[in-house]
Amino acid sequence: MPQSPDDLDAVAVRTWCSLALEALGAEREEIDAINVYPVADGDTGTNLFLTMESAAQALEAVFAAHATVVGPPPSVPLLSDAVRAMAHGALIGARGNSGTILSQLLRGMSEELAQDLAHAESADGADLRRALRRAASSAYRAVAHPVEGTVLTVATAAADAAAGTTAAEAARAAYDGARRALAETTGQLAALGRAGVVDAGGRGLVAVLGALVEALTGEAVASRPRVPHGLLVDDCSTDHADEGGPAFEVIYLLEADDASVDRLRARLDSLGDSLVVVGGDGLWNVHVHVDDAGAAVEAGVEAGRPYRIRITHFGADRVAPPRERVQRAVVAVVPGEGLRELCAAAGATTVLARPGEPPASGELVDAIRRAHAREVVLLPNDADLRHPAAAAAQQVRTEGVRVALIPTRAAVQGIAALAVHEPERRFDEDVVAMTSAAGATRYAELAVAERQSWTMAGVCQAGDVLGLIDGDVAVIGTDVAATARTVLDRMLSAGGELVTLVLGEGVPDGLAEALESHVRKRHLAVDTVIYAGGRQASMLLIGIE
């Protein structure tokens, strides 16, 4: 059957993801403001935005990978690959109850489309209807105790309403059905009725479905319902507090088999409420509200390997008096726990960039807000974070915070900048001094080649040790210590007074001492400082000042 221009293909999925992120960003504050169920913590809009941002990043990575493939067009992924990437990104980046459910809705869609259209380029209206139905049913199964009047109700209504020959027609019908269901949620849940609002998670899903309609038709959807004038989350906090509830929200990713997860569900259900476990194929996202956060994490350890653990104390934000903003703070992205401790000790608010998991702009925004300062210096410490860091800085500036972005491209440049930071100076003077220190620091790193490839220094083989100077491969070797010495000598041939070495986890024993001795013997009057970086993407980071 020939493809209709209104059907869903990989490019349309990419557009949908981008428009959904844009829509959630625009509506984030309003969705936060009506967040009264299951906990009036005012973060549903933010959580949905961060979840979709992770989905968008994963999808862009798949498109980027296909763009590098040499061959006849089209150099774009299949529809099944695109929706799987979107769902996987949402799973690993899911935030809060709402974000976790959204990730399962996307996973349900991807499972249906990948199953029936594994090698197809597009999906029509009937395909999309089946995908939406599977999305809704899988989300219901993921929630331990489903409640009507929530995003689950809106998702089901969207699936039931979806109809049409093309995906565009089905999406429009689903969107209209979701809007009608959303309006009815106020009368389905007592907490929503008391506040006079619709369900926040359902409101976010309507925004996502509206983005799908726009992606398929090119036409923006009708205006969305506005938040009642003057409504704030705090207006509803008392009602929730009177009802009581667990003190902590616990979220983590979990590597475990299906049987272990079934036992985990039963264990967590006995510990708390708002339990949502989504995922599959060995990787899960676990969300639960409990009084004993430690027990919830221990249950995950018994089931498999939990990581990226986030624990939020609900009561803290509602009862703690607002703290006074500090005048100035530094926010730094760091590649490992060792540097995180170092930068935190120097007074910086840190964002951990795990290997293969660079922070999204939303995480940088969160860190800047967490610093709670009138003036913030942002150190991304990675060339690839230039655009997310700029987006984060721009967003926080609209909130009245003065943000200076210093375009540090490596952690050692961030260390140099932090070393000359003086909060007592005028803001502009401090930024200039930190920028100068970072700019005067040349950087290098050692990494292991994963495959054969062409580099600036020639052809490398899998397993070769690569010495990268200022981001380009300059040395190819087989021995870590010898390659590191060559890199150091090349960099110090242009001069330098201080060598900074950041050692990653698993570097050969005695490497630091050997390199320090080499510098001392070959380059007089050059000092060396050594830091333990812990688990990081590069086995060795080098800075020359």
XYZ file of C-alpha atoms in Angstrom:
545
model
C 0.000 0.000 0.000
C 1.490 3.404 -0.944
C 2.358 5.721 1.913
C 0.065 8.654 2.605
C 1.754 11.993 3.400
C -0.385 12.044 6.556
C 0.968 8.746 7.886
C 3.501 8.349 10.701
C 7.108 7.698 9.670
C 10.473 8.176 11.382
C 10.763 11.818 10.321
C 7.254 12.520 11.650
C 8.197 10.826 14.940
C 11.223 13.121 15.167
C 9.038 16.166 14.515
C 6.475 14.930 17.036
C 9.122 14.508 19.716
C 10.505 17.993 19.095
C 7.060 19.629 19.116
C 6.036 17.709 22.247
C 9.143 18.940 24.039
C 8.379 22.484 22.910
C 4.756 22.218 24.050
C 5.648 20.780 27.449
C 8.260 23.485 27.898
C 5.708 26.185 27.158
C 3.088 24.659 29.475
C 5.443 23.410 32.195
C 4.653 26.108 34.750
C 0.888 25.877 34.233
C 0.954 22.077 34.556
C 3.098 22.374 37.686
C 0.553 24.805 39.115
C -2.370 22.347 38.868
C -0.407 19.359 40.203
C -2.520 18.255 43.202
C -2.682 14.466 42.746
C -1.233 12.086 43.904
C 1.011 14.605 45.713
C 0.701 18.394 45.553
C 4.407 18.901 44.964
C 4.126 21.128 41.890
C 6.474 19.275 39.559
C 4.352 17.297 37.079
C 5.019 19.699 34.208
C 8.731 19.754 34.921
C 8.883 15.963 35.181
C 7.048 15.494 31.887
C 9.359 17.996 30.195
C 12.522 16.294 31.471
C 11.197 12.870 30.465
C 10.433 14.048 26.940
C 13.790 15.801 26.731
C 15.516 12.477 27.408
C 13.348 10.846 24.718
C 14.313 13.557 22.224
C 18.017 13.129 22.936
C 17.847 9.367 22.376
C 15.937 9.845 19.127
C 18.412 12.431 17.841
C 21.263 10.005 18.560
C 19.623 7.389 16.307
C 19.174 9.915 13.489
C 22.784 11.046 13.897
C 23.992 7.448 13.672
C 22.040 6.873 10.449
C 23.352 10.099 8.953
C 26.912 8.712 9.125
C 26.037 5.546 7.195
C 27.449 5.549 3.673
C 24.982 4.222 1.127
C 21.938 5.049 -0.966
C 19.208 7.226 0.532
C 17.184 7.351 2.633
C 19.680 7.741 5.443
C 16.971 7.801 8.129
C 15.972 5.072 10.578
C 12.937 2.862 10.160
C 9.770 3.850 11.983
C 10.257 0.978 14.456
C 13.808 2.114 15.267
C 12.653 5.696 15.816
C 9.799 4.860 18.186
C 11.977 2.382 20.110
C 14.642 5.049 20.612
C 12.055 7.588 21.764
C 10.585 5.113 24.250
C 13.990 4.007 25.556
C 15.091 7.592 26.083
C 11.903 8.313 28.017
C 12.430 5.197 30.141
C 15.954 6.038 31.260
C 15.101 9.701 31.822
C 11.646 9.330 33.368
C 10.964 11.706 36.259
C 8.210 11.461 38.836
C 4.935 9.585 38.676
C 3.774 11.382 35.529
C 7.027 10.996 33.615
C 7.203 7.297 34.469
C 3.692 6.711 33.132
C 4.453 8.759 29.992
C 7.501 6.571 29.352
C 5.313 3.454 29.555
C 2.756 4.965 27.175
C 5.539 5.542 24.648
C 6.902 2.055 25.246
C 3.483 0.528 24.618
C 3.220 2.411 21.330
C 6.708 1.363 20.296
C 6.053 -2.302 21.095
C 2.949 -2.339 18.921
C 4.531 -0.496 15.993
C 7.773 -2.478 16.176
C 5.867 -5.765 16.326
C 3.542 -5.184 13.381
C 5.688 -2.817 11.326
C 9.229 -4.016 12.022
C 10.416 -3.254 8.490
C 7.805 -0.735 7.394
C 8.491 2.924 6.749
C 5.194 4.275 8.064
C 2.040 3.605 10.069
C -1.507 4.449 9.000
C -4.595 5.274 11.041
C -5.391 1.679 12.005
C -1.783 1.123 13.104
C -1.835 4.245 15.267
C -5.140 3.250 16.870
C -3.703 -0.146 17.855
C -0.559 1.545 19.176
C -2.564 3.938 21.350
C -4.656 1.071 22.704
C -1.557 -0.904 23.637
C -0.046 2.204 25.198
C -3.056 2.714 27.459
C -3.329 -0.943 28.483
C 0.394 -1.238 29.252
C 0.263 1.927 31.371
C -2.646 0.518 33.382
C -0.678 -2.685 34.009
C 2.374 -0.695 35.144
C 0.450 1.130 37.881
C -0.093 -0.968 40.992
C -3.484 0.588 41.821
C -4.909 2.464 38.810
C -7.171 5.425 39.611
C -9.725 6.943 37.245
C -9.594 10.662 36.637
C -5.857 10.563 35.946
C -3.636 10.397 32.883
C -4.641 6.729 32.555
C -8.244 7.778 31.923
C -7.153 10.348 29.352
C -4.915 7.813 27.571
C -7.747 5.288 27.342
C -10.155 7.893 25.992
C -7.606 8.892 23.342
C -7.203 5.286 22.240
C -10.963 4.683 22.132
C -11.567 7.834 20.080
C -8.764 7.276 17.564
C -10.256 6.574 14.135
C -9.423 7.338 10.550
C -7.708 6.011 7.457
C -4.527 8.034 7.908
C -2.442 8.515 11.029
C -3.244 12.223 10.911
C -6.989 11.540 11.085
C -6.535 9.046 13.926
C -4.285 11.433 15.844
C -6.791 14.285 15.511
C -9.613 12.071 16.768
C -7.472 10.800 19.650
C -6.556 14.351 20.618
C -10.191 15.446 20.633
C -11.127 12.417 22.753
C -8.310 13.142 25.187
C -9.445 16.766 25.591
C -12.977 15.697 26.404
C -11.749 13.139 28.935
C -9.403 15.674 30.506
C -12.259 18.107 31.123
C -14.151 15.363 32.973
C -11.304 14.503 35.360
C -12.246 17.375 37.684
C -15.385 15.514 38.658
C -13.721 12.105 38.924
C -11.208 12.774 41.693
C -12.023 14.520 44.963
C -8.625 16.295 45.120
C -9.158 17.744 41.639
C -12.720 18.773 42.454
C -11.661 20.634 45.607
C -8.997 22.519 43.689
C -11.189 23.068 40.634
C -8.523 21.797 38.226
C -8.041 19.000 35.705
C -5.477 16.252 36.163
C -1.952 17.582 35.582
C -0.615 14.376 34.024
C -3.617 14.197 31.707
C -3.052 17.824 30.745
C 0.513 16.935 29.798
C -0.645 13.975 27.688
C -3.055 16.237 25.813
C -0.102 18.504 24.994
C 1.872 15.498 23.695
C -1.043 14.337 21.540
C -1.533 17.869 20.245
C 2.100 17.839 19.148
C 1.450 14.564 17.287
C -1.441 16.172 15.401
C 0.745 19.140 14.446
C 3.587 16.850 13.339
C 1.261 14.933 11.019
C -0.842 17.807 9.680
C 1.416 20.827 9.952
C -1.370 22.663 11.753
C -1.207 23.727 15.399
C -4.066 22.396 17.525
C -6.735 24.521 19.162
C -5.827 26.476 22.267
C -5.531 24.397 25.398
C -7.431 24.971 28.682
C -5.913 27.627 30.887
C -5.211 27.332 34.605
C -7.874 29.112 36.699
C -6.753 32.642 37.576
C -4.781 32.856 40.801
C -4.471 29.094 41.359
C -1.241 27.973 42.997
C -0.090 24.549 44.131
C 0.049 25.876 47.679
C -3.727 26.465 47.486
C -4.144 22.680 47.507
C -1.335 21.680 49.846
C -3.422 21.774 53.006
C -5.962 19.325 51.646
C -3.249 16.890 50.774
C -1.431 17.320 54.039
C -4.639 16.574 55.946
C -4.950 13.315 54.035
C -1.443 12.294 55.043
C 0.823 10.192 52.867
C 4.352 8.830 52.563
C 7.232 11.203 53.162
C 9.526 10.224 50.276
C 9.442 9.692 46.537
C 11.968 7.052 45.421
C 12.900 6.551 41.766
C 15.618 4.391 40.253
C 16.575 2.496 37.138
C 16.856 -1.243 37.707
C 18.553 -4.030 35.799
C 16.633 -7.197 36.684
C 14.732 -10.130 35.180
C 10.940 -10.322 35.013
C 10.546 -12.728 37.935
C 12.605 -10.514 40.243
C 10.576 -7.476 39.225
C 7.321 -9.270 40.020
C 8.608 -9.929 43.547
C 9.815 -6.328 43.779
C 6.356 -5.006 42.886
C 4.797 -6.997 45.710
C 7.455 -5.824 48.160
C 7.179 -2.127 47.255
C 3.373 -2.273 47.225
C 3.521 -3.293 50.874
C 5.882 -0.415 51.697
C 4.041 2.538 50.178
C 1.778 3.820 47.399
C 1.831 5.438 43.937
C 3.823 2.426 42.744
C 4.668 2.449 39.042
C 7.139 -0.013 37.497
C 7.725 0.390 33.766
C 10.086 -1.069 31.215
C 11.072 -4.558 30.196
C 13.814 -6.572 28.505
C 15.930 -6.377 31.635
C 15.731 -2.592 32.204
C 13.066 -1.007 34.403
C 12.183 2.359 35.888
C 10.812 2.081 39.427
C 8.748 4.817 41.118
C 7.144 4.618 44.566
C 6.111 6.862 47.489
C 7.247 5.479 50.861
C 8.076 6.466 54.428
C 11.168 4.216 54.489
C 13.266 5.242 51.477
C 16.101 2.928 52.514
C 13.822 -0.104 52.453
C 12.640 0.790 48.944
C 16.224 0.969 47.700
C 17.171 -2.248 49.519
C 14.271 -3.994 47.784
C 15.765 -2.912 44.482
C 19.164 -4.277 45.468
C 17.550 -7.618 46.256
C 15.856 -7.642 42.850
C 18.828 -6.628 40.713
C 21.096 -3.623 40.197
C 19.497 -0.271 40.964
C 21.239 2.919 39.824
C 20.496 6.604 39.141
C 18.660 6.586 42.454
C 16.704 9.759 43.290
C 15.050 10.295 46.667
C 12.856 13.350 47.284
C 11.447 14.343 50.662
C 7.937 15.648 50.052
C 7.574 17.494 53.338
C 10.812 19.455 53.034
C 9.655 21.772 50.276
C 6.267 22.412 51.884
C 7.270 23.126 55.462
C 10.801 24.495 55.297
C 11.030 28.288 55.368
C 12.473 29.829 52.211
C 16.223 30.241 52.497
C 17.928 33.449 51.501
C 19.581 33.482 48.094
C 23.370 33.651 48.116
C 24.936 36.302 45.963
C 26.988 34.059 43.669
C 27.441 30.370 42.916
C 29.281 28.145 40.464
C 27.549 25.223 38.769
C 29.923 22.675 37.229
C 29.363 19.508 35.199
C 31.819 16.822 36.320
C 32.640 13.451 34.666
C 33.152 11.380 37.832
C 32.519 11.149 41.561
C 36.102 12.115 42.419
C 35.851 15.502 40.718
C 32.350 15.912 42.057
C 33.720 15.787 45.602
C 36.596 18.104 44.669
C 34.351 20.740 43.089
C 31.759 20.485 45.853
C 34.496 21.049 48.422
C 35.400 24.224 46.518
C 31.816 25.421 46.899
C 30.409 24.476 43.491
C 27.028 22.927 42.828
C 27.757 19.879 40.680
C 25.992 17.898 37.968
C 27.357 14.396 37.402
C 27.863 13.379 33.764
C 27.918 9.604 33.768
C 29.728 7.790 30.929
C 27.446 7.844 27.908
C 24.787 9.882 29.752
C 25.447 13.616 29.345
C 23.103 15.801 31.386
C 20.179 17.391 29.591
C 19.414 21.103 29.741
C 16.664 20.397 32.276
C 19.190 18.900 34.694
C 21.370 21.985 34.305
C 18.359 24.209 35.005
C 17.628 22.168 38.135
C 21.237 22.565 39.309
C 21.214 26.325 38.755
C 17.989 26.625 40.722
C 19.430 24.382 43.436
C 22.398 26.734 43.786
C 19.825 29.374 44.876
C 21.968 32.343 43.917
C 21.382 35.724 42.341
C 24.450 35.251 40.115
C 25.623 31.929 38.657
C 28.711 30.934 36.702
C 28.012 27.818 34.620
C 30.881 25.484 33.653
C 29.681 22.779 31.186
C 33.165 21.214 30.916
C 32.252 19.448 27.679
C 32.120 20.786 24.117
C 29.008 18.701 23.420
C 27.129 20.469 26.221
C 27.475 23.895 24.640
C 23.892 24.050 23.329
C 22.159 22.421 26.360
C 24.118 24.739 28.662
C 23.160 27.801 26.612
C 19.505 26.745 26.667
C 19.617 26.223 30.432
C 21.251 29.601 30.998
C 18.671 31.355 28.837
C 15.773 29.687 30.635
C 17.016 30.621 34.109
C 17.730 34.203 33.046
C 13.994 34.609 32.465
C 13.564 33.813 36.173
C 15.684 36.788 37.201
C 18.993 34.970 37.761
C 22.133 36.469 36.243
C 23.971 33.611 34.509
C 27.382 33.658 32.853
C 28.239 30.644 30.686
C 31.961 29.968 30.418
C 32.406 27.575 27.456
C 34.774 25.125 29.158
C 35.335 22.084 26.944
C 36.969 19.770 29.495
C 36.859 19.146 33.225
C 40.446 20.335 33.685
C 39.457 23.729 32.272
C 36.642 23.848 34.808
C 39.082 23.045 37.612
C 41.330 25.893 36.478
C 38.400 28.299 36.370
C 37.159 27.241 39.796
C 40.635 27.694 41.266
C 40.579 31.459 40.561
C 36.932 32.000 41.472
C 36.491 34.759 44.073
C 32.881 35.486 45.110
C 33.910 38.810 46.658
C 34.888 40.293 43.280
C 32.439 42.046 40.999
C 30.577 39.504 38.889
C 32.061 40.647 35.569
C 35.582 40.625 36.961
C 35.147 37.151 38.388
C 33.810 35.827 35.072
C 36.707 37.367 33.149
C 39.279 35.836 35.521
C 37.645 32.404 35.355
C 37.329 32.581 31.567
C 40.992 33.533 31.220
C 42.109 30.656 33.450
C 40.004 28.167 31.500
C 41.192 29.499 28.155
C 44.830 29.246 29.227
C 44.420 25.553 30.049
C 45.124 23.116 27.227
C 43.501 19.749 27.692
C 43.970 16.147 26.632
C 42.577 12.745 27.464
C 43.398 9.086 27.015
C 40.759 6.688 25.751
C 40.599 3.195 24.266
C 39.457 2.770 20.642
C 36.267 0.731 20.370
C 36.662 -0.065 16.670
C 38.931 0.433 13.701
C 38.630 3.951 12.330
C 40.431 6.811 10.632
C 41.801 9.557 12.885
C 43.893 12.706 12.537
C 46.883 10.577 13.577
C 46.186 7.691 11.174
C 44.252 4.441 11.358
C 43.604 3.003 14.818
C 42.558 -0.528 15.687
C 40.092 -1.657 18.324
C 41.890 -1.696 21.686
C 44.479 0.941 20.772
C 45.183 3.662 23.315
C 44.280 7.076 21.879
C 45.766 10.334 23.059
C 43.420 13.220 22.220
C 44.736 16.785 22.454
C 42.125 19.556 22.370
C 39.572 17.008 21.182
C 41.538 15.540 18.232
C 43.420 12.242 18.172
C 47.110 13.135 18.194
C 48.759 9.915 19.407
C 47.954 6.248 18.788
C 49.688 3.729 21.044
C 49.375 0.319 22.628
C 50.601 1.164 26.137
C 48.799 3.565 28.477
C 51.890 4.959 30.203
C 53.897 5.399 26.984
C 50.993 7.113 25.226
C 50.452 9.419 28.199
C 54.137 10.386 28.256
C 54.066 11.203 24.540
C 50.970 13.368 24.981
C 52.543 15.210 27.910
C 55.775 15.869 26.034
C 53.924 17.230 23.015
C 51.818 19.541 25.121
C 54.688 20.757 27.304
C 56.850 21.502 24.257
C 54.741 24.651 23.937
C 55.402 25.547 27.572
C 53.495 25.197 30.803
C 53.801 25.643 34.544
C 51.300 23.172 35.972
C 50.177 19.691 34.905
C 46.834 18.409 36.191
C 46.158 14.668 36.000
C 42.694 13.222 36.669
C 42.843 9.439 36.885
C 39.838 7.347 35.980
C 38.785 4.089 37.538
C 40.920 1.106 36.542
C 44.073 2.891 35.321
C 47.276 0.866 35.738
C 48.794 0.921 39.223
C 51.619 3.377 39.592
C 50.639 5.414 36.522
C 50.259 8.676 38.413
C 53.636 8.363 40.132
C 55.348 7.393 36.865
C 53.920 10.379 34.991
C 54.730 12.770 37.822
C 58.336 11.485 37.820
C 58.513 11.866 34.029
C 57.369 15.488 34.175
C 59.768 16.292 36.990
C 62.771 14.832 35.096
C 61.995 16.083 31.588
C 60.371 19.444 32.288
C 62.029 21.472 35.017
C 59.969 23.925 37.081
C 56.686 22.263 36.050
C 54.493 21.175 38.958
C 52.053 18.260 38.892
C 48.768 17.820 40.772
C 46.850 14.543 40.751
C 43.169 13.876 41.384
C 41.217 10.619 41.525
C 38.319 10.997 39.102
C 36.619 7.686 39.819
C 34.382 6.158 37.158
C 34.524 8.430 34.126
C 34.441 8.147 30.339
C 38.205 8.721 29.905
C 40.871 6.750 31.738
C 43.026 9.874 32.089
C 42.382 13.604 31.797
C 45.305 15.981 31.374
C 45.434 19.746 31.795
C 48.380 22.059 31.087
C 48.407 25.601 32.472
